[in-house]
Structure formats: C-alpha cells, structure tokens
PDB file of C-alpha atoms in Angstrom:
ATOM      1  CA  UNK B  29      65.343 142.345 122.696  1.00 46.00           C
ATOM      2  CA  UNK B  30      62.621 140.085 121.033  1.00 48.00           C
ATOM      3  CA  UNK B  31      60.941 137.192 123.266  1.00 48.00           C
ATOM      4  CA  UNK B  32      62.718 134.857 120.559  1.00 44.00           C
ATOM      5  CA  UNK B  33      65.481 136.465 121.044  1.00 40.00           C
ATOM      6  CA  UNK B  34      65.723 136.315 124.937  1.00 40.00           C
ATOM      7  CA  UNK B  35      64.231 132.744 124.554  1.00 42.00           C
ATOM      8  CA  UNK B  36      66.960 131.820 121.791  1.00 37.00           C
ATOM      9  CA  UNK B  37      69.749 132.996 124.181  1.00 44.00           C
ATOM     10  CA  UNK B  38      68.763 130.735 127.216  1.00 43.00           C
ATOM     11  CA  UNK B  39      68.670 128.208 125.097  1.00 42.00           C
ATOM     12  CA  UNK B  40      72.130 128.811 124.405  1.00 40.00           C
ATOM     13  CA  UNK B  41      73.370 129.471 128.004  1.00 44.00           C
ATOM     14  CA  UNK B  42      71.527 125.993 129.184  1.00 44.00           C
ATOM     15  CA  UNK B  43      72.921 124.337 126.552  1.00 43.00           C
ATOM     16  CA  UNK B  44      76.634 125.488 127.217  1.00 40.00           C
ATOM     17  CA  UNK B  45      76.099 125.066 130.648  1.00 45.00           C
ATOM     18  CA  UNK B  46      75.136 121.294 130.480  1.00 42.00           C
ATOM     19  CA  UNK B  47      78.173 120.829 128.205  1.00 41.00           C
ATOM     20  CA  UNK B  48      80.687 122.976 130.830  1.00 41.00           C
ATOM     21  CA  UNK B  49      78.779 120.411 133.705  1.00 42.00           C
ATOM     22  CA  UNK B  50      79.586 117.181 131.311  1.00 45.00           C
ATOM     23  CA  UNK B  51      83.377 117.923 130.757  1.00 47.00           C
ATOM     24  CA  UNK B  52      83.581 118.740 134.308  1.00 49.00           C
ATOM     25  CA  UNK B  53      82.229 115.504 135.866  1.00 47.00           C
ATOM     26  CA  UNK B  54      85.088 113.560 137.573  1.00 52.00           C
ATOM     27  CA  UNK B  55      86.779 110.097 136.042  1.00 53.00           C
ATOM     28  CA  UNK B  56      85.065 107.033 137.479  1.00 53.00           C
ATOM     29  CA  UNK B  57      87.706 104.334 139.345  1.00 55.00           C
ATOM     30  CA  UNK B  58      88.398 101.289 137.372  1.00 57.00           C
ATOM     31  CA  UNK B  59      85.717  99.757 135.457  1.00 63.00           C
ATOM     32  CA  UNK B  60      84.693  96.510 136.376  1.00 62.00           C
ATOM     33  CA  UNK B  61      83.350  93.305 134.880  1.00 71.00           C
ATOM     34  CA  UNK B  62      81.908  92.464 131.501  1.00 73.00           C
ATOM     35  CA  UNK B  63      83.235  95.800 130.193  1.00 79.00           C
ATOM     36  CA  UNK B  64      86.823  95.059 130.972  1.00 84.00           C
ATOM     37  CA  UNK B  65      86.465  91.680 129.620  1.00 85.00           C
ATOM     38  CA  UNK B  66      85.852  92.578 126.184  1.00 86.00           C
ATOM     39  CA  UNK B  67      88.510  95.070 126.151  1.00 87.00           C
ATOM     40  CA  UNK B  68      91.416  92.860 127.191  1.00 87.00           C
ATOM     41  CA  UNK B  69      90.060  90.493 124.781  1.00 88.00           C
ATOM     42  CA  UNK B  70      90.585  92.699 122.294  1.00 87.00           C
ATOM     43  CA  UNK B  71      94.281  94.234 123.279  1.00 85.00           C
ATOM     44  CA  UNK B  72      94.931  90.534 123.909  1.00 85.00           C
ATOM     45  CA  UNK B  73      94.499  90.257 120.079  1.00 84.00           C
ATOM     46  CA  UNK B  74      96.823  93.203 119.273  1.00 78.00           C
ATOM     47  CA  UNK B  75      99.792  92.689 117.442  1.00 71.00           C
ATOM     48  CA  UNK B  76     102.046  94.194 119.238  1.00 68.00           C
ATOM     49  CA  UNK B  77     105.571  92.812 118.033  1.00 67.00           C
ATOM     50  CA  UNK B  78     104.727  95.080 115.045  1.00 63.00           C
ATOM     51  CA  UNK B  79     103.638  98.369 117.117  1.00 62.00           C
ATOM     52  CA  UNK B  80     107.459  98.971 118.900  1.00 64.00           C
ATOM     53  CA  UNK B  81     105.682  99.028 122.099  1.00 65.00           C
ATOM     54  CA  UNK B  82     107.871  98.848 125.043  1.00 67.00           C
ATOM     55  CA  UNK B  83     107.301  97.501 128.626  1.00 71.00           C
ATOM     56  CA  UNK B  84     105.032 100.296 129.993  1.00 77.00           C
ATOM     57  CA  UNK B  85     101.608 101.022 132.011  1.00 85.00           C
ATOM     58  CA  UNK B  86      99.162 103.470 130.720  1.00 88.00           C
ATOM     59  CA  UNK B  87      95.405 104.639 131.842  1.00 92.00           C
ATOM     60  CA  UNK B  88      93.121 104.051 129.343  1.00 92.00           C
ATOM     61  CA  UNK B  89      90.910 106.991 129.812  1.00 94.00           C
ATOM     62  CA  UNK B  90      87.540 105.982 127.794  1.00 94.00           C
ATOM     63  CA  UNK B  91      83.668 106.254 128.009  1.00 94.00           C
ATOM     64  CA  UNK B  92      80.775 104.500 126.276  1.00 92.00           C
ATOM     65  CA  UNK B  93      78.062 106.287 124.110  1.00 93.00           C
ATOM     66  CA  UNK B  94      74.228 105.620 123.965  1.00 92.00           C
ATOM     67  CA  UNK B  95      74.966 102.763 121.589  1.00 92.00           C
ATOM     68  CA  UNK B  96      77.289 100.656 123.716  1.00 90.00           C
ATOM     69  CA  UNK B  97      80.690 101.345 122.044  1.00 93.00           C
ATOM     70  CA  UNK B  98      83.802 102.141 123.378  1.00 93.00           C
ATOM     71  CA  UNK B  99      85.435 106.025 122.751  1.00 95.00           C
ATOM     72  CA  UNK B 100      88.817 106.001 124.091  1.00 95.00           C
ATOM     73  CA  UNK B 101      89.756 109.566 125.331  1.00 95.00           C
ATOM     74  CA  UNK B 102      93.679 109.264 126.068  1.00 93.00           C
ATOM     75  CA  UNK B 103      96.092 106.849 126.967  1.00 90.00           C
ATOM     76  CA  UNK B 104      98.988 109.239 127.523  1.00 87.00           C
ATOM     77  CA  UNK B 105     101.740 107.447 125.672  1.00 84.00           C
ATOM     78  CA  UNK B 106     101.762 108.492 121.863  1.00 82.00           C
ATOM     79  CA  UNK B 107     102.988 104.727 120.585  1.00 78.00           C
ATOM     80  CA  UNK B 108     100.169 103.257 122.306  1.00 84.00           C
ATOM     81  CA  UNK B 109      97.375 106.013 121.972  1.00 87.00           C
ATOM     82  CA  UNK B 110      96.899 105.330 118.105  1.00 87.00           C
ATOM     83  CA  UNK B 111      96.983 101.510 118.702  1.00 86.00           C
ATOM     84  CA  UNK B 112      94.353 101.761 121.295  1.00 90.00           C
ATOM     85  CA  UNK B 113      92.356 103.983 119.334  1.00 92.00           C
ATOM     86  CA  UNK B 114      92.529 102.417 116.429  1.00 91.00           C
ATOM     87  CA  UNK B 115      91.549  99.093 117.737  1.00 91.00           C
ATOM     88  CA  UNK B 116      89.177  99.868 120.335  1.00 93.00           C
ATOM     89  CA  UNK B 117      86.998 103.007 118.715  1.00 95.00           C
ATOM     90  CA  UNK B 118      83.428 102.099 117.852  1.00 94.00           C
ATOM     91  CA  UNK B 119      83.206  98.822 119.101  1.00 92.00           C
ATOM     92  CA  UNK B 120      80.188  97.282 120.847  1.00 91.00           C
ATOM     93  CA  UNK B 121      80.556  96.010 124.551  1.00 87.00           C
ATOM     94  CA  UNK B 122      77.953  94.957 126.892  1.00 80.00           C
ATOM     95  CA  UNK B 123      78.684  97.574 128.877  1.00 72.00           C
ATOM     96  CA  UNK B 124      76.788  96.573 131.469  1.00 74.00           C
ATOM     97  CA  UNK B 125      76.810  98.695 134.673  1.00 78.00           C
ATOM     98  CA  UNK B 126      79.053 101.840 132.668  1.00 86.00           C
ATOM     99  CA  UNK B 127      77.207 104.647 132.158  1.00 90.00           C
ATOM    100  CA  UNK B 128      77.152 106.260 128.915  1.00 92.00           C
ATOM    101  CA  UNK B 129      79.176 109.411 128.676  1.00 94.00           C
ATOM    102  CA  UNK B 130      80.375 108.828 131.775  1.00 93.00           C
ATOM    103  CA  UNK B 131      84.852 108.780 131.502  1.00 94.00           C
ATOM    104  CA  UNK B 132      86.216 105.867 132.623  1.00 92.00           C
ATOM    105  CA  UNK B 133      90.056 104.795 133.641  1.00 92.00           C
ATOM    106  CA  UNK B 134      91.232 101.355 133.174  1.00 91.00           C
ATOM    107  CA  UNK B 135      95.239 100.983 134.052  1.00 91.00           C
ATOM    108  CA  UNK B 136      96.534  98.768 131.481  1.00 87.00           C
ATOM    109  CA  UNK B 137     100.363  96.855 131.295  1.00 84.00           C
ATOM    110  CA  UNK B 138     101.976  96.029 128.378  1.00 78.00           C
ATOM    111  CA  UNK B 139     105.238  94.075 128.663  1.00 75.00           C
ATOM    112  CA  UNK B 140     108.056  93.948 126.492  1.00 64.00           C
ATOM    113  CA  UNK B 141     109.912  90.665 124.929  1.00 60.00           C
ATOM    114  CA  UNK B 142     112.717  91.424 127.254  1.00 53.00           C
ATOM    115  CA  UNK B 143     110.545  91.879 130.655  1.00 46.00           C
TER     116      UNK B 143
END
C-alpha cells in the first residue's frame, strides 16, 4: 500500500469516527432562554385549526447549525412533525448559549378546542 494510500484511508477512518462520535453525543435537557422564545413565537403563529392537531405533548428534538438556524430532528407525532418542520426549518434564532450541532429537546403542548 502507497503512503497516499495509507494516508487517504486514515483520513477516512478519522473522518467516520468523528461522525460515529457526533451521532452518539447525548440530547441536551430543555433549552433555555432566548432560544425558546423565538420558537414559541413562532408555533404561537401556527395555524393550527387548519392542521387537525389534537390535544397532545411532543419533544421537539432539534439542534442549531453554524449559522444560527433551527433543524428540527423529530417530534414523534406524524400530524405535528411536518408542521413543525415546515415552519421552524432554516430559521434564524439568537441562539444564544445552544451550541451548534449540539441536539436539543424542548417538550411542547398543544391543546385542542375541546381541552
């Protein structure tokens, strides 16, 4: 094997190896202040009378890239997943004290006319 060759490969395991560490770094608890602000501002704009979404709690599972703006990673109800996503995606927060890349769960009610 070539010194490229060899070099070229542990390039390859370092890099999958930083990528296995990311994925396996453990959800943060709730995120707090500024952050959270600016996204119940913006599910507080949701119109939800049109979306068929029932009384229910679900954990927004998100994370912020190097440009400030939310990713939302799962909110494990279907309905509400593609709302979420839709709505939150790509927009700029101060994110203040989250940490890029970093996943983040934010429990998150939604009540029903009838509740």
């Amino acid at each position: 094997m070539s010194i490229k060759n060899t070099i070229l490969s542990l390039g390859l395991s370092v890099a999958l190896g930083a990528t296995s560490f990311a994925a396996a770094v453990p959800a943060s608890k709730k995120p707090q202040g500024v952050a959270v602000e600016k996204i119940q501002k913006i599910i507080d704009q949701l119109d939800l009378e049109r979306s068929d979404v029932a009384t229910s709690t679900v954990k927004l599972k998100f994370m912020v890239n190097e440009n400030n703006e939310i990713i939302v990673l799962s909110t494990g109800d279907s309905k509400i997943d593609g709302l979420l996503k839709g709505n939150l995606n790509y927009k700029s927060i101060d994110s203040g004290a989250l940490v890029p890349y970093k996943v983040y769960i934010l429990p998150i009610r939604f009540e029903g006319e009838n509740s």
